[in-house]
Every structure is written in structure tokens, then in C-alpha cells.
Backbone as a ProteinNet text record, in pm:
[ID]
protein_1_A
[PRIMARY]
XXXXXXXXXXXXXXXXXXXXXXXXXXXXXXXXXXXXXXXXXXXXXXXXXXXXXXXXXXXXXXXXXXXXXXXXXXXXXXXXXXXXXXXXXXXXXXXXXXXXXXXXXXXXXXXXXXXXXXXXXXXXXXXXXXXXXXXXXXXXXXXXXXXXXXXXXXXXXXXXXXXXXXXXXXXXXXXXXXXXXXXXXXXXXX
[TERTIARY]
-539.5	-658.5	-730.2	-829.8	-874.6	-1026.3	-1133	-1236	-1311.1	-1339.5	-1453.2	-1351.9	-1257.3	-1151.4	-1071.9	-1096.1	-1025.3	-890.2	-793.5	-631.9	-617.9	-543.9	-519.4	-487.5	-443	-402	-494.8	-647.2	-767.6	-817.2	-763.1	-852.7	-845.4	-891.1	-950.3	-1010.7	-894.1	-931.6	-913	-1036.3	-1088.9	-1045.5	-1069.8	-1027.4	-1196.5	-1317.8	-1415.2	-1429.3	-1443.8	-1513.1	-1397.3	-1293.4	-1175.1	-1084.1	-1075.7	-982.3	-830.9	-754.7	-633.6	-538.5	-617.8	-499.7	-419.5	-309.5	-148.2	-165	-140.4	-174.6	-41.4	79.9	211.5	208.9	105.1	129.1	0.2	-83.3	-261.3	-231.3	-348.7	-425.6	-314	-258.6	-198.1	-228.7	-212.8	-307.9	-189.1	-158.6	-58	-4.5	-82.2	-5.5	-41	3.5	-32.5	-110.6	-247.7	-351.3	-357.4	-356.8	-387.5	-515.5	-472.6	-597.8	-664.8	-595.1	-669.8	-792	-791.1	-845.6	-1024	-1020.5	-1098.3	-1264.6	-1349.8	-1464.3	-1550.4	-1512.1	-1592.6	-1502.9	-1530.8	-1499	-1577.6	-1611.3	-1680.1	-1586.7	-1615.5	-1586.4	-1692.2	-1663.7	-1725.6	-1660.3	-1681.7	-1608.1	-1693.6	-1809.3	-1870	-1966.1	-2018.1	-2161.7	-2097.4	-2020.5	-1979.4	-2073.7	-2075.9	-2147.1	-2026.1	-2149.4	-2099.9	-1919	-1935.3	-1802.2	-1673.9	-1651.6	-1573.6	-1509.5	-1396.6	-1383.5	-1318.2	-1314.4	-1177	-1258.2	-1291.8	-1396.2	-1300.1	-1212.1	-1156	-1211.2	-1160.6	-1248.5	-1215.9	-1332.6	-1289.1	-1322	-1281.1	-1242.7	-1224.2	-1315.9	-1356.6	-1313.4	-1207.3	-1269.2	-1304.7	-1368.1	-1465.4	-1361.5	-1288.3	-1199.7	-1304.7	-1221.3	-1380.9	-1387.8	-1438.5	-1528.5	-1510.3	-1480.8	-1475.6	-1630.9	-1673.3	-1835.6	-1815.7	-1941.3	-2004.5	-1936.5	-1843.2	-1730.4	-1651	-1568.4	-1395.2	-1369.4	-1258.8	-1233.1	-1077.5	-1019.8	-896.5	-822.9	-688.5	-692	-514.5	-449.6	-331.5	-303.8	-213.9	-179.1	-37.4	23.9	132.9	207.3	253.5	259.4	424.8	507.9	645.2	689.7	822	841.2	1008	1109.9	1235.1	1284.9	1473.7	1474.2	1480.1	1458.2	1438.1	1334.1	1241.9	1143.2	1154.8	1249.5	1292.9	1358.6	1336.7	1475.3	1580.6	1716.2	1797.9	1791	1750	1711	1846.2	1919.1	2070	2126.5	2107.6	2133.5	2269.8	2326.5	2468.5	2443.3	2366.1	2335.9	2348.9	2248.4	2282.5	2422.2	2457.6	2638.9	2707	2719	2792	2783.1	2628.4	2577.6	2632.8	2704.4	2761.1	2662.7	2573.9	2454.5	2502	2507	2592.8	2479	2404.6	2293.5	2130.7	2056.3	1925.4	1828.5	1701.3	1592.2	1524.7	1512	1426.1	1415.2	1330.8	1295.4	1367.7	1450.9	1546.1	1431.8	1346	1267.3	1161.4	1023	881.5	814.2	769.7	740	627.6	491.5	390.5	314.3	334.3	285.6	150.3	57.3	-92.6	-139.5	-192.5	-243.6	-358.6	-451.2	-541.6	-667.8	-704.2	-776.4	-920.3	-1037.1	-1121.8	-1288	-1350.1	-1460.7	-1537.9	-1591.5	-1663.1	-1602.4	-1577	-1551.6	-1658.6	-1777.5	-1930.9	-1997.3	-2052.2	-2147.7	-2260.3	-2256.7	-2376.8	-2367.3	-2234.2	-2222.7	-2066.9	-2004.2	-1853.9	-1755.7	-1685.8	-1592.7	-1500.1	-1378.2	-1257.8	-1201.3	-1136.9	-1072.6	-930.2	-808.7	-630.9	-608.1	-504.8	-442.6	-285.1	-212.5	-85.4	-20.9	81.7	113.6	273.8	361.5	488.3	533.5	500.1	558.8	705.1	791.4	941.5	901.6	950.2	1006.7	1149.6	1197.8	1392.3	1392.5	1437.7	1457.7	1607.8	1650	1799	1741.9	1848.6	1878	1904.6	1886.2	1967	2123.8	2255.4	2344.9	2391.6	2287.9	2350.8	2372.1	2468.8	2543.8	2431.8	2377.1	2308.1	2146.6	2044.2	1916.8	1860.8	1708.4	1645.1	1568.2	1582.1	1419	1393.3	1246.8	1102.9	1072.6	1040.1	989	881.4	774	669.4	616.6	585.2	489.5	355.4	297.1	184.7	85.6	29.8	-61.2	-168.2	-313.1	-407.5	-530	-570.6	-676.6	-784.8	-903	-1015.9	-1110.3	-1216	-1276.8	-1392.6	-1540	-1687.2	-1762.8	-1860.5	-1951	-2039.2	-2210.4	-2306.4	-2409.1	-2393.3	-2501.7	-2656.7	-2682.6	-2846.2	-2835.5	-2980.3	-2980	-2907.8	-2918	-2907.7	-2774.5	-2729	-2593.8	-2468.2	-2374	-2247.7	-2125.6	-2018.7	-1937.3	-1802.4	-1730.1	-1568.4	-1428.4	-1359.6	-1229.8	-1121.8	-1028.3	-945.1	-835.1	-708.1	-568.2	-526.7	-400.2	-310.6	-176.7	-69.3	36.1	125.9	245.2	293.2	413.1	521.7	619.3	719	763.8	821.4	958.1	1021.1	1170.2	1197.9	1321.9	1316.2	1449.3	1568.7	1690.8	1779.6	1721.3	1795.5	1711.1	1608	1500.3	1581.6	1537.4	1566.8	1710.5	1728.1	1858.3	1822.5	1694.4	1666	1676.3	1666.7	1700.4	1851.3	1933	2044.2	2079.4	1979.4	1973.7	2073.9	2122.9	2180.4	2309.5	2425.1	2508.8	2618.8	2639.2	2732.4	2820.8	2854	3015	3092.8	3230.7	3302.4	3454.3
-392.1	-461.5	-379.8	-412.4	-372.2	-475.5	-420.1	-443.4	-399.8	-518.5	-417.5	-403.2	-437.7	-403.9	-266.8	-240.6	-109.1	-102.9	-63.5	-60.1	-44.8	-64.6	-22.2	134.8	170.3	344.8	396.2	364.3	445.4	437.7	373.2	401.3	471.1	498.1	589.5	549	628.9	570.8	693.3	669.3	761.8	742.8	802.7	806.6	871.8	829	868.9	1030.9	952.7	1044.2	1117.1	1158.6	1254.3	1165.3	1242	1152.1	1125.7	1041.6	1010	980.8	946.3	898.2	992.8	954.2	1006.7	1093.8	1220	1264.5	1264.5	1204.1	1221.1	1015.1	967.1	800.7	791.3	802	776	666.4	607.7	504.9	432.7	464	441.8	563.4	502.4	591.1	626	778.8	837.5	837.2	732	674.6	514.7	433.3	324.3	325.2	256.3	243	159.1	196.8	128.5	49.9	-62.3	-155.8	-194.5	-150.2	-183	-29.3	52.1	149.2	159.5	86.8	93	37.5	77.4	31.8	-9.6	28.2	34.2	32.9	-60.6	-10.9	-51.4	-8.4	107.8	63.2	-46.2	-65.7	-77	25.4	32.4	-7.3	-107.6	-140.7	-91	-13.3	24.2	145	208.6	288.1	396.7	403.6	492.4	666.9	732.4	845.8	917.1	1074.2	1165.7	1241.4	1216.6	1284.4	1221.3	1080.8	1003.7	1008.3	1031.9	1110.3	1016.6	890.5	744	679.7	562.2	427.7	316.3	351	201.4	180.1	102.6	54.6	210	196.7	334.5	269.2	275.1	235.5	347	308.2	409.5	371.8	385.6	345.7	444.7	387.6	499.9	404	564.1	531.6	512.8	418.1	401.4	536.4	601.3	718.8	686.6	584.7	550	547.3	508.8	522.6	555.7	475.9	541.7	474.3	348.5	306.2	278.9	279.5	268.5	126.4	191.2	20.7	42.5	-31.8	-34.9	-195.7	-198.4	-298.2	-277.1	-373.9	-416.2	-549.7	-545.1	-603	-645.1	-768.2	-737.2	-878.1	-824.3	-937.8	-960.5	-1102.5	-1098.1	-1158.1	-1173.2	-1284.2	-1207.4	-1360.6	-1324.4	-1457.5	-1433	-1494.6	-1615.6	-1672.4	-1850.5	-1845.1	-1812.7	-1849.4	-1910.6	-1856	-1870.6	-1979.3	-2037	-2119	-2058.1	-2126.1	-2125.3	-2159.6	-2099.3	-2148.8	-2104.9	-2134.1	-2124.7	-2233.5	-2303.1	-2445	-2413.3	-2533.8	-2565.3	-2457.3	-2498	-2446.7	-2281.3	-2240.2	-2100.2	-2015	-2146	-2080.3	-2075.5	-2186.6	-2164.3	-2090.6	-1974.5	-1870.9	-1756.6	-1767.8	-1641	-1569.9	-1637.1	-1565.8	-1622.6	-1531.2	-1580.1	-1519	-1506.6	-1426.5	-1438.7	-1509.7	-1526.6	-1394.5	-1370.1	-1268.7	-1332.4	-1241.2	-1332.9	-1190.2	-1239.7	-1138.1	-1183.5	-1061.9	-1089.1	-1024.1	-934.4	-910.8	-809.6	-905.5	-798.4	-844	-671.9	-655.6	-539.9	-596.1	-463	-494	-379	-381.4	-226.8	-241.4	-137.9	-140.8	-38.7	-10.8	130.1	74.9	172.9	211.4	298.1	328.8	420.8	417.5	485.2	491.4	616.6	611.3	746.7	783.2	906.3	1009.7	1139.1	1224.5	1290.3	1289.3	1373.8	1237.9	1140	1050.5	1097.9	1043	1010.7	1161.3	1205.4	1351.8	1377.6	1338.9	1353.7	1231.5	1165.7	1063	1095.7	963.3	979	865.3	880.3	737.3	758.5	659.5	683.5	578	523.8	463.9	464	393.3	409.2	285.2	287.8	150.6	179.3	75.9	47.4	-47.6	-36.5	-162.6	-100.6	-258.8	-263.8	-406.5	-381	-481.9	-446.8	-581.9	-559	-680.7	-667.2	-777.5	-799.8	-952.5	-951.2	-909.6	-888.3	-830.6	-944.3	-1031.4	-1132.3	-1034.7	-1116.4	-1078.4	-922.3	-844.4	-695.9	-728.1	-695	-678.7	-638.5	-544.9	-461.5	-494.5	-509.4	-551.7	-415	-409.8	-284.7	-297.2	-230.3	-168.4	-72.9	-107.4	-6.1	-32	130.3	144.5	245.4	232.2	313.8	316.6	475.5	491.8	591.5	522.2	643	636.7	780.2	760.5	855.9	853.4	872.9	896.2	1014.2	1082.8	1128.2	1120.1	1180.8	1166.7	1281.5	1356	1340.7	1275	1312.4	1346.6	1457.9	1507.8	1455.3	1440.8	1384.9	1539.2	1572.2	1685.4	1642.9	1527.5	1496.2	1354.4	1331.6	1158.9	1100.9	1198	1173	1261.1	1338.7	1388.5	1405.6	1420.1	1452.2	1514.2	1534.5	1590	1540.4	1489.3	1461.6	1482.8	1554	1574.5	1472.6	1453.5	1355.8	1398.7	1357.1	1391.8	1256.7	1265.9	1126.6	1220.7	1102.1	1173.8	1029.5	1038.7	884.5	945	860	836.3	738.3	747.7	608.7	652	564	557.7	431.7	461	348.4	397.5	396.7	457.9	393.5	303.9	215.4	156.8	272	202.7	177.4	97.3	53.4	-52.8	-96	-145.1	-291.8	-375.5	-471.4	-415.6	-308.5	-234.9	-229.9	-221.3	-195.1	-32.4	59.2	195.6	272.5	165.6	161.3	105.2	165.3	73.5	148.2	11.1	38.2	99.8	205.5	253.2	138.2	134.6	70.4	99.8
-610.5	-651.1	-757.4	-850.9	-927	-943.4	-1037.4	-1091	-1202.6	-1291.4	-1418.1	-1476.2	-1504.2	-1595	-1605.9	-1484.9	-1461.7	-1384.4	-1367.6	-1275.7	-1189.7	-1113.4	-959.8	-996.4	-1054.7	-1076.1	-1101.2	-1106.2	-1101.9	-961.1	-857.2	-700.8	-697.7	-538.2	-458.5	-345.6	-278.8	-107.2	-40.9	68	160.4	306.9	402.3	552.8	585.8	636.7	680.8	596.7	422	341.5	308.5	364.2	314	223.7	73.6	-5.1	8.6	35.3	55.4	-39.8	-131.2	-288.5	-313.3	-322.5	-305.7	-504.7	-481.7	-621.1	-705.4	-607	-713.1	-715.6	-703.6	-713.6	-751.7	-858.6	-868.5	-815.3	-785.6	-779.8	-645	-565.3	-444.8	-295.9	-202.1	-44.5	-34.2	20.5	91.5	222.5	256.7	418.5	375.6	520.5	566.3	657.4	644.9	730.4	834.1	978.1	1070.9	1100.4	1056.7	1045.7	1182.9	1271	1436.7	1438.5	1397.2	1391.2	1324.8	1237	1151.5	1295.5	1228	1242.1	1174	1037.1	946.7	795.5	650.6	518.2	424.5	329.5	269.5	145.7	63.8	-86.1	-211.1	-244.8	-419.3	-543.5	-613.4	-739.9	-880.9	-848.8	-962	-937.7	-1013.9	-1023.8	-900.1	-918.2	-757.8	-698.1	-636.1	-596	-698.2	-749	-814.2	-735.1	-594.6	-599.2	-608.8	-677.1	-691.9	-838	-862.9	-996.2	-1068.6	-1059.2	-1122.2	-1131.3	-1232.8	-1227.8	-1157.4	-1095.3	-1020.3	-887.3	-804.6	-700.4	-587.9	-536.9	-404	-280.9	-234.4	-73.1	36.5	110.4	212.8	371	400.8	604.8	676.3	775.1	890.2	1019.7	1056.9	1191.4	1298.5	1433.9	1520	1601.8	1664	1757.9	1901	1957.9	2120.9	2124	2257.5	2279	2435.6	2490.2	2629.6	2716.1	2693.4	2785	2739.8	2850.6	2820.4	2787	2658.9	2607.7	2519.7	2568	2501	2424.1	2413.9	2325.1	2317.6	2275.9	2252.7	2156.4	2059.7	1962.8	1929.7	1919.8	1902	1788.8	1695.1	1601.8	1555.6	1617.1	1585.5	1446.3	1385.5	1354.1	1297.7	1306.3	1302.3	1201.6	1165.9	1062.4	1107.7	1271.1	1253.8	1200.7	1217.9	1163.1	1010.1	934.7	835.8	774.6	640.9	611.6	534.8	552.8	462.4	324.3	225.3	76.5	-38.3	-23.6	-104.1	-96.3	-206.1	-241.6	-321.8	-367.9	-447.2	-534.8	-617	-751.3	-752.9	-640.7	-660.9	-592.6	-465.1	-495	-580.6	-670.9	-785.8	-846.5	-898.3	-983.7	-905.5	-820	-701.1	-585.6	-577.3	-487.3	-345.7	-263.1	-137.5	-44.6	-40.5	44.8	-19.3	62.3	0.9	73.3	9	40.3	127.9	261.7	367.2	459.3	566.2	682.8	820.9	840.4	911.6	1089.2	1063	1133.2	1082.8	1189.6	1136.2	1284.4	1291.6	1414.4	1369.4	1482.6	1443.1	1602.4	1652.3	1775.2	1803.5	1844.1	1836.8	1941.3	2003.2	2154.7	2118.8	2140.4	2132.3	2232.5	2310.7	2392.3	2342	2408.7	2367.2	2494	2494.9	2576.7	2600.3	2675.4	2735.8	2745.5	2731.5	2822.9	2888.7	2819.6	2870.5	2788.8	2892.6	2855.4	2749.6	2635.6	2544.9	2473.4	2498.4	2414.6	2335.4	2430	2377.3	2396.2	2295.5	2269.9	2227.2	2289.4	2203.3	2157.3	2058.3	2041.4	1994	2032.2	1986.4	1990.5	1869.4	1849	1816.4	1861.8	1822.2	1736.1	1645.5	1566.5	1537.4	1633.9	1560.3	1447.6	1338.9	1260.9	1174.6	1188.4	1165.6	1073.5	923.8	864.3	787.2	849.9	816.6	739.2	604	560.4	444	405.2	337.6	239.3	113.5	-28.2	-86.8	-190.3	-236.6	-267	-253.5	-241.8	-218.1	-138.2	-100.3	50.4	85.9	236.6	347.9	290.3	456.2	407.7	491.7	490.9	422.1	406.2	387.4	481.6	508.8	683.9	634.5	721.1	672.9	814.1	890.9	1003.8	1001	1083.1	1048.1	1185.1	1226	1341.1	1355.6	1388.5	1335.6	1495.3	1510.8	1625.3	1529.2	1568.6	1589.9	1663.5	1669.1	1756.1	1703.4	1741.4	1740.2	1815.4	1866.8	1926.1	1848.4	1934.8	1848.2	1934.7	1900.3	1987.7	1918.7	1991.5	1954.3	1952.3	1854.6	1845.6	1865.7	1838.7	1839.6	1799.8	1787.7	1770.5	1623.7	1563.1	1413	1338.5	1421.7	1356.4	1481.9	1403.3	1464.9	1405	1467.2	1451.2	1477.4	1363.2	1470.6	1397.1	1501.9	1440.7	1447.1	1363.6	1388.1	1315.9	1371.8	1337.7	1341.3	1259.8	1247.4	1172.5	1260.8	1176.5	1212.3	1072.1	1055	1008.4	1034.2	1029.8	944.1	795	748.8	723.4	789.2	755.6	645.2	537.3	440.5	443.1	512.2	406.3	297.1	324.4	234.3	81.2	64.9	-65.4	-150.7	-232.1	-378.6	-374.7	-287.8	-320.8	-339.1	-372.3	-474.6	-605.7	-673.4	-785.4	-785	-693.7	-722	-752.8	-706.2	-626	-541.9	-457.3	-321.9	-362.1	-316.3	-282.4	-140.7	-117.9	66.8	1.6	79.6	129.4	156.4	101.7	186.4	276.5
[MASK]
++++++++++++++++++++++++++++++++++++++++++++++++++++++++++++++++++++++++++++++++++++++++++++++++++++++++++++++++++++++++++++++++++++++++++++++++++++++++++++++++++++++++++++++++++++++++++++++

């Protein structure tokens, strides 16, 4: 996305104020964001605060904190290639295309828990996220899958009415072994 006539290769995206933009991809985030997580985002497309160093849009999320009760949550989103049609008509057999582009499977499943450990002083909040998309190649043999797992933690203490403190870790996982083989990158062993 972009604004003001500026590129997507000028963002800038944050994780609760910490910058994330991938510095060997400008203007792209160095993970995938767990969108069950969020509590909060935080988009600027202009006039941005002095520590924002790109005029493209900056984008901020604030992960949630847990609170004073326990609360959790589960998510789970399918879909496979019935779902799908067959779209390879005459025409494109004859052009030699023997295999159309489709999703052979997408799967994103999220479970996240959060609450007290010392009422009205200390919180936690975790999330976990499996998403799997497997999908065909027009005429390449083997699908490309993209699997990704990521969990997330953090810890907030309530120092006073008006400030706080919280740590948070995340660590993610993407498997792709098969990139590029819509480029023609890839090719099977046989």
C-alpha cells in the first residue's frame, strides 16, 4: 500500500514502537504478523513523528498485554482444492498447459491465552499461529508450500496508573523450499 504519492518501498512498520522494516527489502516487514494478536494499529500516511525516517505510510501495531482476567481464544481457518474449480479449458490444452494455478491447501489455525499473574500489577499474553499455504504451479509438477509458525509472549507490569513496562518475544518460522518456481527458479529432479 502506499499514499501521497509515495511507494510501498518507503514504509515503515513497527511492532509496539520497535521498527521492523526488513533493511535487505525497504519498504517490506521482516516477519508475518499475527493478526489475532494485535490490540491495537497505529497508521500514519503523512506528517509522521520526527523518529520516522521514510515519507511512506508507517504502520504501527500494539500487541495485546492480557489484563485482570483470564481470556483466551481459538481460530481456525480451512480451505482445500474442492473448494476450487477446474479452469483448463480446450484452448489452453492445446497451448500445452496441463496443470492450472490453484490452492491445493490453506490452513491458518491461532490459539491465544492471556490474564493476571499479580492482579492489577502483572500480565501476560501468548499467542501461537500455524499457517500452511500449498498451492499448483501452472504446468510445474510439485506445488509450492509456504508454512509458517510463529508463537508469541509477553509480560506487563503496571508500574503506576500512568506507566508501564513490557517485554515481549516472538519467534517465527517460514519454510518455502520450493520458492520461485512460478519464475521457473526451481526445477524437479527427475
Amino acid at each position: 500500500f502506499s499514499s501521497k504519492g509515495t511507494t510501498w518501498h518507503q514504509n515503515t512498520y513497527s511492532m509496539n514502537g520497535v521498527v521492523t522494516t526488513d533493511p535487505a527489502a525497504t519498504g517490506a516487514t521482516m516477519y508475518y504478523f499475527d493478526y489475532d494478536s494485535f490490540e491495537e494499529v497505529q497508521v500514519s500516511t503523512g506528517s509522521h513523528a520526527a523518529e520516522i525516517g521514510t515519507p511512506g505510510v508507517y504502520l504501527n501495531v500494539v500487541i495485546k498485554s492480557g489484563g485482570d482476567t483470564y481470556q483466551g481464544g481459538a481460530s481456525y481457518y480451512y480451505e482445500n482444492e474442492n473448494f476450487s474449480s477446474y479452469n483448463i479449458d480446450q484452448e489452453l490444452t492445446d497451448q500445452g498447459v496441463t496443470r492450472g494455478s490453484s490452492i491445493n491447501l490453506f490452513s491458518d489455525f491461532n490459539a491465544q491465552l492471556g490474564g493476571p499473574i499479580v492482579k492489577d500489577k502483572l500480565r501476560f499474553y501468548t499467542s501461537w499461529r500455524d499457517w500452511r499455504i500449498h498451492r499448483n504451479v501452472v504446468n510445474f509438477p510439485l506445488g509450492e508450500d509456504t508454512d509458517i509458525f510463529s508463537g508469541l509472549g509477553s509480560v506487563t507490569y503496571q508500574i503506576n496508573e500512568r506507566n508501564q513496562v513490557t517485554g515481549l518475544f516472538t519467534r517465527q518460522t517460514y519454510l518455502k523450499p520450493r520458492r520461485g518456481t512460478e519464475n521457473g527458479f526451481f526445477v524437479p529432479s527427475t
